[in-house]
Amino acid sequence: MKTLQELQEIRDRMKSRVANRETADESDVRIVVGMATCGIAAGARPVLAAIGDEIESRKLTNVKVSQTGCIGICAYEPIVEVYVPNREKVTYVHMTPEKVGAVIARHIVNGSPVTEYTYSYAVANRGGNA
Amino acid sequence: MLERAHILVCGGTGCTSGNSKLIAEEFTRLLTENGLQNEVKLIMTGCFGLCAKGPIVVVYPEGAFYQHVKVENVAEIVSEHILKGRVVARLTNVEKDDDGANKSINETAFYKKQKRVVLRNCGIINPEDIDEYLAYDGYKAYEKAVTAMTQQEVIDCVKASGLRGRGGGGFSTGLKWQFARDSVADQKYVVCNADEGDPGAFMDRSLLEGDPHCVIEAMMIAGYAIGATKGYIYVRAEYPIAVERLNIAIAQARDYGILGDNAMGLGHAFDIELRLGAGAFVCGEETALLRSTEGKRGEPKQRPPFPAVKGLFEKPTLINNVETYGNITQIILNGPEWFAAMGTEKSKGTKVFALGGKIKNTGLVEIPMGTTLRTIIEEIGEGIPNGKRFKAAQTGGPSGGCIPAAYIDTKIDYDNLIALGSMMGSGGLIVMDEDNCMVDIAKFFLEFTVDESCGKCTPCRIGNKRLYEMLDKVTKGEATLEDLDKMEELCRYIKENSLCGLGQTAPNPVLSTLKYFRDEYVAHVRDRKCPAGVCKALISYKIIEDKCIGCGLCKRGCPVGAISGEIKKPHVIDPSKCIKCDACFAACKKNAISK
């Protein structure tokens, strides 16, 4: 026998799990992970999993995660692109599961991109870690 | 953890017959082989509606809509789409937007004009998992009804919505609930009529297969409103998938304490049992259905008393159709005003139609009441195949009639269809083109009702049989013009005097074709010709000498060796051997055969 509260808990838990069965509409934030061979080999899969976990635990309903093929800058994989409506796309490179938390917290939730993880930052500081 | 992709494989009857179970198994095998079983979820859903393009697989979050999927295609979808994130465009819908990109599902012609209220969860959730139903506000309507509304308020809400019975009659659902509530008895029953028997109709089946919990929840709400503790779903045994999913759903609901002596802990008892029909069409008639549910012979009886007064086991019984129940939870959750805002003045909400016959997109569509036939046929259905001309649409199955092409702009609702001599029926919509003979169509439906008449009353048992014999004479060119008048008279007699709905509506296909296509009847009778070239007794196959190139295709296709001729010379058909099977006509590429 489930109580009303237990049924509501199931609803809440399942809601986030079925959320990706709606295609993104224009007001949604889209996070796209490069999942071509190059991306996967560089470790895109744990990054994607970390993004999913982070969104689920923060109950972000307006964020849709999807995957894409090779973006063409394979040396910078794993790559994650973030599309916020009416803003320029931000491309994060050399992503790791550890970096995901910061991107979600600072960029998705608070609206300011994590500059030091972006492609343009990596290119400008090529001598460093690229 | 959260899965990164969901693969939805259609598990409706149509796609299942197209091997969708094997497709799902292949996905499971390949996902496991690639170590993806924990990050990609595979779900068998109910019907997506676009049965013509089945088997269908939808992959989210992209919403890629794969059509005509074969088991061999699965490996490519897994390796390209799931592993590398590249949608296999070749296998998806071909409709493009202005930028040349594939349109999303909801933008395609088939889905764009639809409004999915009853079918909202079909093709979205896994019908065998109660948790997925809960995710889409499942059992919240029951909670709301019992905790926030009195029994009378629930009934008033259904009344105010303007919902009318979706089984075909179109009686006010709220009034029906009121009658059942007003009857005083120690025991009442809630019954769901899932004995969907019209040829070509599969709305109820798809809803039960795709979202069984929404029917269960609605029956619980009805039980609360009228004061019943027991429900029965009378479903056809020929719907094995629907029966299986209902059984799973009932077991899961019992397990969660949603069905039982203290449903959801809210102090009301309600439980549901299934009853399987044995395939008699008459058992879709409510009094016959209740008899059959009791374990007796499925024969109708006189009304009144109506089931709301004296129904199952002589107790007050509320009986509604599957699709009617399918609307209830949404009316309770969103309010009657929301529902009444859809549709026409006297027909509110949406209606599900099983679109079939000569139409490109056969399948299941749900449209707001008041949508024109033209929108359904030309936009949602994408027209008639092979460039043929639309001739008529048959609604209401064997109880309904046809709507000729001249009325294609009719707004579909209960009253407009009755005015045209047809009826809403349960929702079969069969499209016919210039190659359909209307006399033959009438004969087809009447043959069905003659077979299915229970035999209890004379007008139906003998009247329809005689009517069928007259129609048969017409199709053989043996009738007279007086026979047509006699047929009309007999039709009226049968309608007025039959005991139940089956007999009262059986002559409708004949009457409506006589009304709109009398010239075709006259051609059969006076000219001994079948204009559409269907009625075998009235056609003979001939090869047109000037057009025949002597390719021999017809000769090879003929199963009885009735065609002779040398290569590159005109061939000849021997009429004494010809069985009029149409094989030569279909084989000829030069239109050199006339009939």
XYZ file of C-alpha atoms in Angstrom:
725
model
C 0.000 0.000 0.000
C 1.435 3.347 -1.050
C 0.410 6.486 0.768
C -0.538 9.619 -1.131
C 2.845 11.046 -0.242
C 4.672 7.988 -1.536
C 2.738 8.192 -4.809
C 3.726 11.851 -5.100
C 7.372 10.910 -4.515
C 7.160 8.390 -7.350
C 5.621 11.088 -9.588
C 8.409 13.548 -8.791
C 11.167 10.995 -9.242
C 9.720 9.691 -12.517
C 9.007 13.143 -13.924
C 12.671 13.967 -14.316
C 13.308 10.531 -15.762
C 10.757 10.917 -18.554
C 11.575 14.582 -19.186
C 13.815 13.875 -22.155
C 10.849 12.438 -24.076
C 9.810 15.964 -24.911
C 11.643 17.626 -27.722
C 13.209 20.930 -26.700
C 11.182 24.073 -27.302
C 12.579 27.515 -27.843
C 12.657 28.569 -24.205
C 14.734 25.581 -23.127
C 18.439 25.539 -22.461
C 20.091 22.881 -24.613
C 23.273 21.090 -23.639
C 24.807 19.122 -26.477
C 27.589 16.630 -25.938
C 29.825 15.523 -28.811
C 29.450 11.775 -28.910
C 31.344 10.777 -32.032
C 34.156 8.241 -31.856
C 36.639 11.013 -31.038
C 34.462 12.329 -28.233
C 33.758 8.937 -26.743
C 37.429 7.951 -26.905
C 38.341 11.151 -25.066
C 35.828 10.402 -22.321
C 32.552 12.034 -23.387
C 30.413 9.292 -21.936
C 31.160 9.912 -18.221
C 30.772 13.643 -18.939
C 27.296 13.055 -20.381
C 26.379 10.858 -17.425
C 27.601 13.538 -15.000
C 25.492 16.189 -16.762
C 22.435 13.954 -16.504
C 23.011 13.309 -12.810
C 23.579 16.971 -12.060
C 20.368 18.007 -13.846
C 18.384 15.314 -12.102
C 19.647 16.197 -8.643
C 19.030 19.905 -9.202
C 15.582 19.158 -10.767
C 16.258 21.430 -13.738
C 13.227 20.905 -15.943
C 13.961 23.491 -18.621
C 17.244 21.917 -19.672
C 17.385 19.369 -22.455
C 20.475 17.240 -22.930
C 21.243 15.764 -26.283
C 24.167 14.418 -28.200
C 25.743 15.211 -31.489
C 28.418 13.892 -33.803
C 31.931 15.151 -34.490
C 32.275 18.904 -34.350
C 35.606 18.853 -36.144
C 38.003 19.939 -33.416
C 38.769 16.454 -32.199
C 41.874 17.547 -30.329
C 39.649 19.430 -27.929
C 37.226 16.613 -27.084
C 35.230 15.949 -24.971
C 33.246 18.965 -26.131
C 30.042 20.256 -24.580
C 28.016 23.038 -26.197
C 25.517 25.089 -24.238
C 22.696 26.952 -25.977
C 20.900 29.473 -23.797
C 17.979 31.178 -25.616
C 18.948 34.600 -27.032
C 22.591 34.159 -26.080
C 25.578 33.141 -28.093
C 26.441 29.473 -27.966
C 29.229 28.578 -25.502
C 31.576 25.717 -26.338
C 33.369 23.961 -23.512
C 36.366 21.800 -24.312
C 38.425 19.141 -22.553
C 35.484 18.448 -20.321
C 35.639 16.056 -17.416
C 32.942 14.855 -15.021
C 34.581 17.058 -12.363
C 34.150 20.204 -14.470
C 30.451 19.509 -15.064
C 29.347 20.672 -11.621
C 30.879 24.118 -12.134
C 29.367 24.518 -15.620
C 25.880 23.643 -14.395
C 26.110 25.782 -11.270
C 27.748 28.865 -12.757
C 26.466 28.851 -16.330
C 23.076 27.096 -16.369
C 21.851 28.160 -12.950
C 23.540 31.539 -12.504
C 23.937 32.576 -16.111
C 27.649 33.309 -16.291
C 29.745 30.992 -18.477
C 32.854 29.360 -17.007
C 35.330 31.200 -19.216
C 38.412 29.175 -18.349
C 36.819 25.961 -19.721
C 35.757 27.442 -23.064
C 37.175 26.890 -26.504
C 38.151 30.510 -27.009
C 40.057 30.534 -23.727
C 41.848 27.301 -24.673
C 42.848 28.708 -28.057
C 44.085 31.985 -26.593
C 46.225 30.090 -24.091
C 47.313 27.402 -26.506
C 50.779 27.136 -25.064
C 49.310 26.151 -21.742
C 47.122 23.097 -21.602
C 45.834 22.538 -25.128
C 20.900 7.463 -12.887
C 19.369 9.537 -15.635
C 19.487 7.828 -18.995
C 20.937 9.935 -21.769
C 18.646 8.537 -24.431
C 15.251 6.842 -24.530
C 14.388 4.505 -27.384
C 10.629 4.118 -27.758
C 9.507 1.123 -29.784
C 5.834 0.974 -30.713
C 4.147 -2.033 -29.126
C 0.680 -1.443 -30.552
C -0.994 -4.246 -32.456
C -0.112 -2.832 -35.876
C 3.598 -2.484 -35.220
C 3.708 -5.751 -33.263
C 2.491 -7.527 -36.372
C 5.366 -5.786 -38.148
C 7.820 -7.493 -35.781
C 8.369 -4.627 -33.348
C 8.991 -7.143 -30.546
C 11.953 -8.563 -32.461
C 13.171 -5.022 -33.081
C 13.070 -4.313 -29.346
C 14.930 -7.537 -28.607
C 17.597 -6.607 -31.151
C 17.989 -3.195 -29.494
C 18.372 -4.834 -26.092
C 20.983 -7.223 -27.457
C 23.031 -4.529 -29.197
C 22.781 -2.044 -26.333
C 24.108 -4.700 -23.970
C 26.813 -5.692 -26.427
C 27.979 -2.083 -26.538
C 27.741 -1.646 -22.780
C 25.002 0.965 -23.108
C 22.282 -0.792 -21.122
C 22.617 1.588 -18.168
C 22.709 4.840 -20.094
C 20.079 4.188 -22.746
C 16.565 3.122 -21.869
C 14.400 0.988 -24.111
C 10.633 1.317 -23.749
C 7.799 -0.517 -25.468
C 4.972 2.016 -25.820
C 1.435 2.045 -27.133
C 0.365 3.167 -30.573
C 1.912 6.321 -32.074
C -0.993 6.542 -34.487
C 0.839 6.560 -37.795
C 0.293 2.871 -38.407
C 0.864 3.213 -42.158
C 4.544 3.959 -41.492
C 5.094 1.246 -38.891
C 6.979 -0.322 -37.265
C 7.891 2.937 -35.602
C 10.832 3.722 -33.318
C 11.325 7.143 -31.724
C 14.622 8.121 -30.145
C 14.689 10.936 -27.591
C 15.989 13.521 -26.741
C 16.304 14.250 -30.469
C 12.772 13.047 -31.152
C 13.994 11.227 -34.260
C 11.040 9.429 -35.811
C 12.198 6.217 -37.476
C 9.685 4.612 -39.847
C 9.306 1.191 -41.438
C 12.090 -0.046 -39.183
C 13.391 -3.517 -39.894
C 15.389 -5.708 -37.550
C 18.401 -5.228 -39.865
C 18.235 -1.444 -39.342
C 18.721 -1.667 -35.585
C 22.495 -2.135 -35.760
C 22.832 1.052 -37.807
C 20.639 3.079 -35.448
C 22.672 1.891 -32.462
C 26.086 2.440 -34.028
C 25.284 5.750 -35.729
C 22.657 7.438 -33.601
C 23.130 6.033 -30.125
C 26.891 5.692 -30.165
C 27.850 8.637 -32.351
C 24.872 10.906 -32.063
C 24.131 11.045 -35.785
C 20.468 10.581 -36.643
C 20.101 8.080 -39.491
C 18.180 10.485 -41.703
C 17.504 7.837 -44.330
C 15.207 5.990 -41.936
C 13.383 8.978 -40.439
C 10.425 10.985 -41.653
C 11.165 12.659 -44.926
C 9.262 15.889 -44.345
C 11.652 18.837 -44.417
C 11.173 22.356 -43.162
C 12.142 25.473 -45.152
C 15.772 25.160 -44.112
C 15.929 21.607 -45.381
C 16.152 20.108 -41.902
C 13.930 17.242 -40.830
C 10.741 18.466 -39.199
C 10.124 17.446 -35.606
C 7.322 14.938 -35.090
C 4.740 17.448 -33.968
C 5.283 19.593 -37.057
C 4.615 16.863 -39.599
C 1.341 16.913 -41.510
C 0.034 13.869 -39.701
C 0.429 15.269 -36.180
C 0.196 19.020 -36.713
C -3.609 19.355 -36.775
C -4.197 16.731 -34.130
C -5.066 17.468 -30.522
C -4.174 14.603 -28.256
C -6.272 14.506 -25.111
C -7.340 10.885 -24.899
C -4.200 9.601 -26.589
C -1.899 11.975 -24.670
C 0.175 9.144 -23.194
C 0.029 6.752 -26.127
C 3.450 6.401 -27.640
C 4.975 8.349 -24.744
C 4.819 6.055 -21.743
C 5.523 2.430 -21.103
C 2.008 1.051 -20.529
C 3.381 -1.808 -18.462
C 4.967 0.477 -15.869
C 2.621 2.225 -13.461
C 5.432 4.574 -12.402
C 5.525 6.102 -15.886
C 1.783 6.697 -15.741
C 2.283 8.348 -12.353
C 4.953 10.598 -13.877
C 2.294 12.110 -16.136
C 0.009 13.066 -13.221
C -1.352 9.551 -12.924
C -4.006 8.926 -10.255
C -3.956 12.596 -9.346
C -7.448 13.078 -10.761
C -8.823 10.379 -8.461
C -7.037 11.979 -5.525
C -8.496 15.362 -6.456
C -12.017 13.985 -6.962
C -12.117 12.207 -3.630
C -10.304 14.765 -1.481
C -11.488 18.040 -2.978
C -14.884 17.300 -4.543
C -18.172 15.824 -3.401
C -19.728 13.037 -5.435
C -22.258 15.462 -6.874
C -19.498 17.949 -7.724
C -17.709 15.278 -9.752
C -20.895 14.594 -11.708
C -21.576 18.313 -12.161
C -18.042 18.712 -13.485
C -18.583 15.955 -16.077
C -21.964 17.464 -16.998
C -20.507 20.947 -17.382
C -17.751 19.654 -19.644
C -20.383 18.668 -22.218
C -18.759 15.258 -22.725
C -20.951 12.890 -24.751
C -20.638 9.119 -25.036
C -17.856 8.163 -27.439
C -19.286 4.718 -28.180
C -21.448 6.220 -30.878
C -24.785 7.210 -29.375
C -23.562 10.539 -28.081
C -25.646 10.613 -24.909
C -24.536 13.097 -22.237
C -22.025 11.306 -20.011
C -22.781 13.531 -17.017
C -26.509 12.730 -17.202
C -25.754 9.033 -17.395
C -23.624 9.349 -14.259
C -26.421 11.291 -12.566
C -29.005 8.584 -13.314
C -26.687 5.921 -11.909
C -26.040 7.996 -8.790
C -29.760 8.690 -8.241
C -30.649 4.977 -8.318
C -30.749 3.576 -4.791
C -29.322 0.096 -4.214
C -27.032 -1.867 -1.918
C -24.628 -2.536 -4.784
C -23.849 -0.638 -7.995
C -21.430 -1.355 -10.806
C -19.186 0.568 -13.177
C -18.654 -1.143 -16.516
C -16.293 -0.296 -19.353
C -17.424 -1.274 -22.841
C -14.286 -2.388 -24.654
C -16.065 -4.703 -27.067
C -14.975 -2.767 -30.098
C -16.375 -4.642 -33.049
C -16.818 -2.279 -36.006
C -14.804 -3.400 -39.011
C -11.822 -1.075 -39.316
C -12.086 0.501 -35.865
C -9.244 0.214 -33.366
C -9.415 3.339 -31.167
C -10.312 1.544 -27.964
C -7.765 -1.156 -28.517
C -4.998 1.382 -28.971
C -5.955 3.306 -25.851
C -6.072 0.151 -23.724
C -2.761 -0.969 -25.157
C -1.085 2.390 -24.800
C -2.481 3.779 -21.551
C -4.519 1.212 -19.586
C -4.197 3.079 -16.279
C -6.113 6.113 -17.560
C -9.200 3.916 -18.079
C -8.781 2.303 -14.665
C -8.454 5.691 -12.972
C -11.555 7.031 -14.743
C -13.572 4.007 -13.651
C -12.441 4.627 -10.061
C -13.636 8.225 -10.331
C -16.961 7.015 -11.733
C -17.200 4.490 -8.892
C -16.703 7.239 -6.334
C -19.224 9.520 -8.051
C -22.082 7.030 -8.331
C -21.290 4.986 -5.222
C -20.057 1.759 -6.822
C -17.304 -0.461 -5.426
C -16.900 -2.851 -8.280
C -15.971 -2.432 -11.916
C -15.862 -4.699 -14.934
C -14.010 -4.166 -18.180
C -15.609 -6.169 -20.979
C -12.893 -6.531 -23.583
C -12.633 -8.599 -26.731
C -10.581 -11.765 -26.409
C -9.251 -10.943 -29.886
C -7.241 -8.102 -28.314
C -4.546 -10.166 -26.589
C -2.119 -7.267 -26.099
C -4.807 -5.046 -24.574
C -5.908 -7.869 -22.256
C -2.343 -8.561 -21.164
C -1.597 -4.894 -20.439
C -4.877 -4.444 -18.570
C -4.041 -7.427 -16.406
C -0.584 -6.012 -15.687
C -2.036 -2.570 -14.950
C -4.699 -3.930 -12.586
C -2.095 -6.038 -10.747
C 0.238 -3.032 -10.384
C -2.590 -0.791 -9.181
C -3.583 -3.403 -6.594
C 0.033 -3.737 -5.511
C 0.236 0.005 -4.853
C -3.058 -0.059 -2.986
C -4.632 2.114 -5.667
C -7.293 -0.520 -6.280
C -8.610 -2.329 -3.232
C -10.738 -2.079 -0.115
C -9.282 1.293 0.771
C -8.271 2.781 -2.565
C -5.224 5.056 -2.162
C -6.021 5.186 1.549
C -8.879 7.571 0.825
C -11.605 5.468 2.392
C -13.423 4.140 -0.677
C -13.315 0.599 -1.995
C -12.934 -0.112 -5.683
C -11.728 -3.101 -7.639
C -11.880 -4.120 -11.280
C -12.265 -7.455 -13.023
C -11.883 -8.279 -16.693
C -14.463 -10.117 -18.734
C -13.429 -11.401 -22.135
C -15.882 -11.255 -25.004
C -16.045 -14.162 -27.394
C -16.315 -12.128 -30.560
C -20.018 -11.407 -30.964
C -20.629 -7.944 -32.401
C -23.985 -7.639 -30.624
C -22.182 -7.738 -27.251
C -21.065 -4.179 -27.934
C -24.724 -3.240 -27.379
C -24.927 -2.370 -23.706
C -27.734 -4.637 -22.547
C -26.259 -7.615 -24.418
C -22.837 -6.789 -22.982
C -24.200 -6.807 -19.435
C -25.916 -10.147 -20.056
C -22.690 -11.592 -21.384
C -20.757 -10.207 -18.394
C -23.161 -12.139 -16.145
C -22.138 -15.286 -17.986
C -25.351 -15.576 -19.979
C -26.007 -15.582 -23.702
C -25.206 -12.176 -25.153
C -28.637 -10.993 -26.240
C -30.052 -7.498 -25.882
C -33.188 -6.748 -23.937
C -35.723 -3.983 -24.038
C -34.951 -0.585 -22.577
C -36.278 0.872 -20.319
C -35.351 -0.082 -17.734
C -31.984 1.384 -18.602
C -28.802 -0.078 -17.091
C -28.524 2.958 -14.789
C -31.667 1.661 -13.081
C -31.426 -2.086 -13.587
C -28.236 -3.338 -15.188
C -25.605 -5.886 -14.272
C -27.031 -8.528 -11.903
C -30.200 -6.395 -11.842
C -28.297 -3.610 -10.020
C -27.827 0.010 -11.136
C -24.927 0.052 -13.562
C -22.953 2.799 -15.223
C -21.636 1.695 -18.594
C -19.359 3.872 -20.707
C -17.105 3.316 -23.653
C -13.277 3.187 -23.350
C -12.720 6.528 -25.068
C -15.365 8.238 -22.906
C -13.425 7.148 -19.829
C -10.225 8.294 -21.536
C -11.410 11.915 -21.213
C -12.418 11.834 -17.543
C -9.095 12.303 -15.747
C -8.240 15.343 -17.862
C -11.672 16.903 -17.253
C -11.236 16.490 -13.484
C -7.667 17.836 -13.508
C -8.123 20.718 -15.952
C -11.724 21.617 -15.213
C -14.858 21.438 -17.366
C -14.224 24.866 -18.952
C -10.950 23.659 -20.429
C -12.729 20.714 -22.043
C -15.749 22.703 -23.198
C -13.435 25.182 -24.922
C -12.624 22.501 -27.497
C -15.079 21.425 -30.144
C -18.383 22.773 -31.402
C -21.441 24.091 -29.617
C -23.027 20.725 -28.928
C -20.051 18.408 -29.331
C -17.219 19.222 -26.969
C -13.696 17.924 -26.799
C -11.896 15.720 -29.271
C -12.674 12.507 -31.090
C -10.354 9.673 -31.981
C -10.772 8.192 -35.447
C -9.296 5.063 -36.936
C -8.432 6.279 -40.400
C -8.461 3.530 -42.989
C -9.254 2.597 -46.550
C -7.961 4.546 -49.540
C -5.771 6.993 -47.670
C -2.005 7.493 -47.481
C -1.630 7.822 -43.715
C -3.737 5.051 -42.293
C -3.664 5.178 -38.543
C -5.097 6.658 -35.422
C -5.895 10.370 -35.274
C -7.380 12.534 -32.568
C -8.906 15.815 -33.674
C -10.971 18.526 -32.022
C -14.698 18.148 -32.762
C -15.626 20.437 -35.615
C -12.581 19.632 -37.734
C -13.650 19.236 -41.346
C -13.529 15.985 -43.217
C -11.257 17.759 -45.694
C -8.652 18.449 -43.013
C -8.691 14.823 -41.928
C -8.435 13.404 -45.420
C -6.274 15.919 -47.257
C -3.999 17.214 -44.505
C -3.700 14.622 -41.760
C -4.260 11.676 -44.063
C -2.258 13.320 -46.882
C -4.848 12.383 -49.475
C -5.745 9.400 -51.607
C -2.955 7.210 -52.989
C -2.245 6.792 -56.713
C -3.808 10.123 -57.663
C -7.340 8.767 -57.378
C -10.380 10.914 -56.682
C -12.078 10.990 -53.264
C -15.562 9.553 -53.493
C -16.979 9.135 -49.995
C -16.086 8.486 -46.389
C -17.877 5.929 -44.249
C -18.233 6.722 -40.559
C -19.911 4.687 -37.869
C -19.057 1.329 -39.422
C -22.001 -0.997 -40.090
C -24.295 1.343 -38.126
C -23.303 4.461 -39.992
C -23.493 5.800 -43.461
C -21.341 7.470 -46.021
C -20.525 11.105 -46.531
C -20.136 11.875 -50.238
C -17.390 14.081 -51.645
C -19.778 17.035 -51.962
C -19.897 17.268 -48.163
C -16.140 17.149 -47.606
C -16.252 20.515 -45.833
C -18.698 19.266 -43.216
C -17.510 19.909 -39.698
C -17.376 16.585 -37.948
C -19.568 16.441 -34.863
C -22.421 14.272 -33.607
C -25.254 16.349 -34.991
C -23.799 17.145 -38.410
C -23.147 13.485 -39.082
C -26.691 12.496 -38.065
C -28.050 15.241 -40.333
C -26.140 13.676 -43.231
C -27.662 10.265 -42.493
C -24.503 8.860 -40.973
C -23.364 8.812 -37.365
C -20.261 9.324 -35.270
C -20.177 5.690 -34.259
C -17.217 4.611 -32.262
C -14.834 6.260 -34.691
C -14.024 4.155 -37.705
C -13.441 6.379 -40.741
C -13.064 4.522 -43.995
C -12.068 6.518 -47.051
C -13.260 5.408 -50.464
C -12.121 6.438 -53.919
C -13.529 6.132 -57.430
C -12.665 2.416 -57.551
C -15.116 1.578 -54.773
C -18.614 0.492 -55.780
C -21.071 1.959 -53.300
C -23.559 -0.875 -53.752
C -20.791 -3.318 -52.948
C -19.843 -1.308 -49.836
C -23.445 -1.359 -48.613
C -23.566 -5.085 -49.255
C -20.317 -5.615 -47.340
C -21.616 -3.876 -44.223
C -25.021 -5.506 -44.402
C -23.459 -8.926 -44.785
C -21.594 -8.176 -41.562
C -24.751 -7.265 -39.621
C -26.661 -10.244 -41.025
C -23.867 -12.471 -39.726
C -23.810 -10.729 -36.368
C -27.557 -10.396 -35.736
C -28.311 -12.335 -32.555
C -31.611 -13.518 -33.975
C -33.759 -12.502 -31.055
C -36.095 -10.129 -32.935
C -37.704 -10.715 -36.323
C -37.169 -7.332 -38.019
C -33.409 -7.659 -37.640
C -33.084 -11.408 -38.143
C -35.295 -11.740 -41.214
C -35.569 -8.148 -42.408
C -31.829 -7.670 -42.832
C -31.502 -11.043 -44.504
C -34.145 -10.126 -47.079
C -32.539 -6.732 -47.560
C -29.225 -8.443 -48.196
C -30.786 -10.710 -50.800
C -32.195 -7.694 -52.633
C -28.785 -6.025 -52.597
C -27.270 -9.202 -53.920
C -29.744 -9.102 -56.806
C -28.661 -5.526 -57.560
C -24.989 -6.487 -57.702
C -25.851 -9.310 -60.099
C -27.906 -7.118 -62.361
C -31.082 -9.059 -61.608
C -33.012 -6.371 -59.727
C -35.685 -4.008 -60.998
C -36.163 -0.332 -60.246
C -39.170 -1.265 -58.093
C -36.813 -3.309 -55.950
C -34.969 -0.129 -55.022
C -38.169 1.390 -53.648
C -38.959 -1.835 -51.824
C -35.504 -1.786 -50.276
C -36.036 1.715 -48.961
C -39.352 0.719 -47.437
C -37.847 -2.370 -45.806
C -34.960 -0.272 -44.431
C -37.393 2.031 -42.685
C -39.368 -0.900 -41.285
C -36.243 -2.537 -39.850
C -35.082 0.741 -38.283
C -38.399 1.386 -36.583
C -39.075 -2.090 -35.272
C -35.806 -3.707 -34.242
C -35.169 -4.371 -30.563
C -31.681 -2.979 -30.173
C -29.200 -0.607 -31.722
C -27.741 -3.249 -33.999
C -30.978 -3.762 -35.926
C -32.072 -0.149 -35.677
C -28.930 1.037 -37.432
C -28.171 -1.918 -39.710
C -29.950 -0.446 -42.778
C -28.040 2.861 -42.530
C -25.292 1.952 -45.023
C -27.989 0.970 -47.549
C -30.134 4.036 -46.939
C -27.287 6.495 -47.186
C -25.827 4.997 -50.363
C -29.321 4.937 -51.866
C -29.623 8.600 -50.942
C -26.292 9.843 -52.290
C -25.417 7.281 -54.943
C -28.776 6.258 -56.350
C -27.361 6.682 -59.870
C -24.954 3.834 -59.168
C -27.807 1.594 -58.081
C -29.718 2.571 -61.214
C -26.690 1.776 -63.383
C -26.556 -1.698 -61.859
C -30.272 -2.269 -62.355
C -31.102 -0.565 -65.649
C -27.824 -0.674 -67.536
C -26.542 -3.886 -65.941
C -23.235 -2.115 -65.338
C -21.044 -1.543 -62.312
C -19.502 1.902 -62.917
C -16.597 1.241 -60.540
C -15.885 -2.136 -62.093
C -16.229 -4.095 -58.868
C -19.347 -6.258 -59.093
C -18.122 -9.355 -60.877
C -21.380 -10.427 -62.433
C -21.594 -7.122 -64.307
C -18.102 -6.822 -65.702
C -16.193 -8.693 -68.364
C -12.507 -8.350 -69.075
C -11.400 -7.534 -72.595
C -8.050 -6.738 -74.125
C -8.026 -3.589 -76.234
C -6.244 -4.662 -79.374
C -4.760 -1.268 -80.240
C -3.130 -0.826 -76.854
C -1.821 -4.349 -76.307
C 1.909 -4.679 -77.016
C 1.943 -8.432 -76.518
C 4.310 -8.405 -73.573
C 2.675 -11.463 -72.044
C 2.475 -10.088 -68.496
C -1.275 -10.725 -68.310
C -0.899 -14.220 -69.675
C 1.670 -15.117 -67.051
C -0.461 -13.573 -64.297
C -3.645 -15.411 -65.229
C -4.241 -18.263 -62.756
C -6.636 -20.181 -64.997
C -4.948 -19.935 -68.381
C -7.746 -17.874 -69.918
C -5.397 -15.633 -71.905
C -3.759 -16.670 -75.137
C -1.620 -14.918 -77.709
C 1.851 -14.760 -79.195
C 4.618 -12.489 -77.997
C 4.464 -8.989 -79.549
C 0.960 -9.661 -80.863
C -2.328 -8.671 -79.227
C -3.569 -11.222 -76.672
C -7.157 -12.448 -76.153
C -9.159 -13.378 -73.042
C -11.443 -16.390 -73.215
C -14.568 -15.279 -71.305
C -15.700 -18.871 -70.678
C -12.530 -19.556 -68.695
C -12.129 -16.108 -67.074
C -12.885 -16.054 -63.327
C -12.709 -12.221 -63.132
C -9.953 -12.253 -60.560
C -8.515 -8.917 -61.762
C -4.968 -10.314 -61.963
C -4.516 -9.375 -65.654
C -5.903 -5.878 -65.048
C -3.409 -5.329 -62.238
C -0.526 -6.791 -64.259
C -1.023 -4.763 -67.456
C 1.251 -1.736 -67.640
C -0.325 -0.287 -70.792
C -3.925 0.022 -69.561
C -4.824 -2.308 -72.401
C -7.432 -4.225 -70.422
C -10.947 -2.902 -70.021
C -13.638 -4.071 -67.668
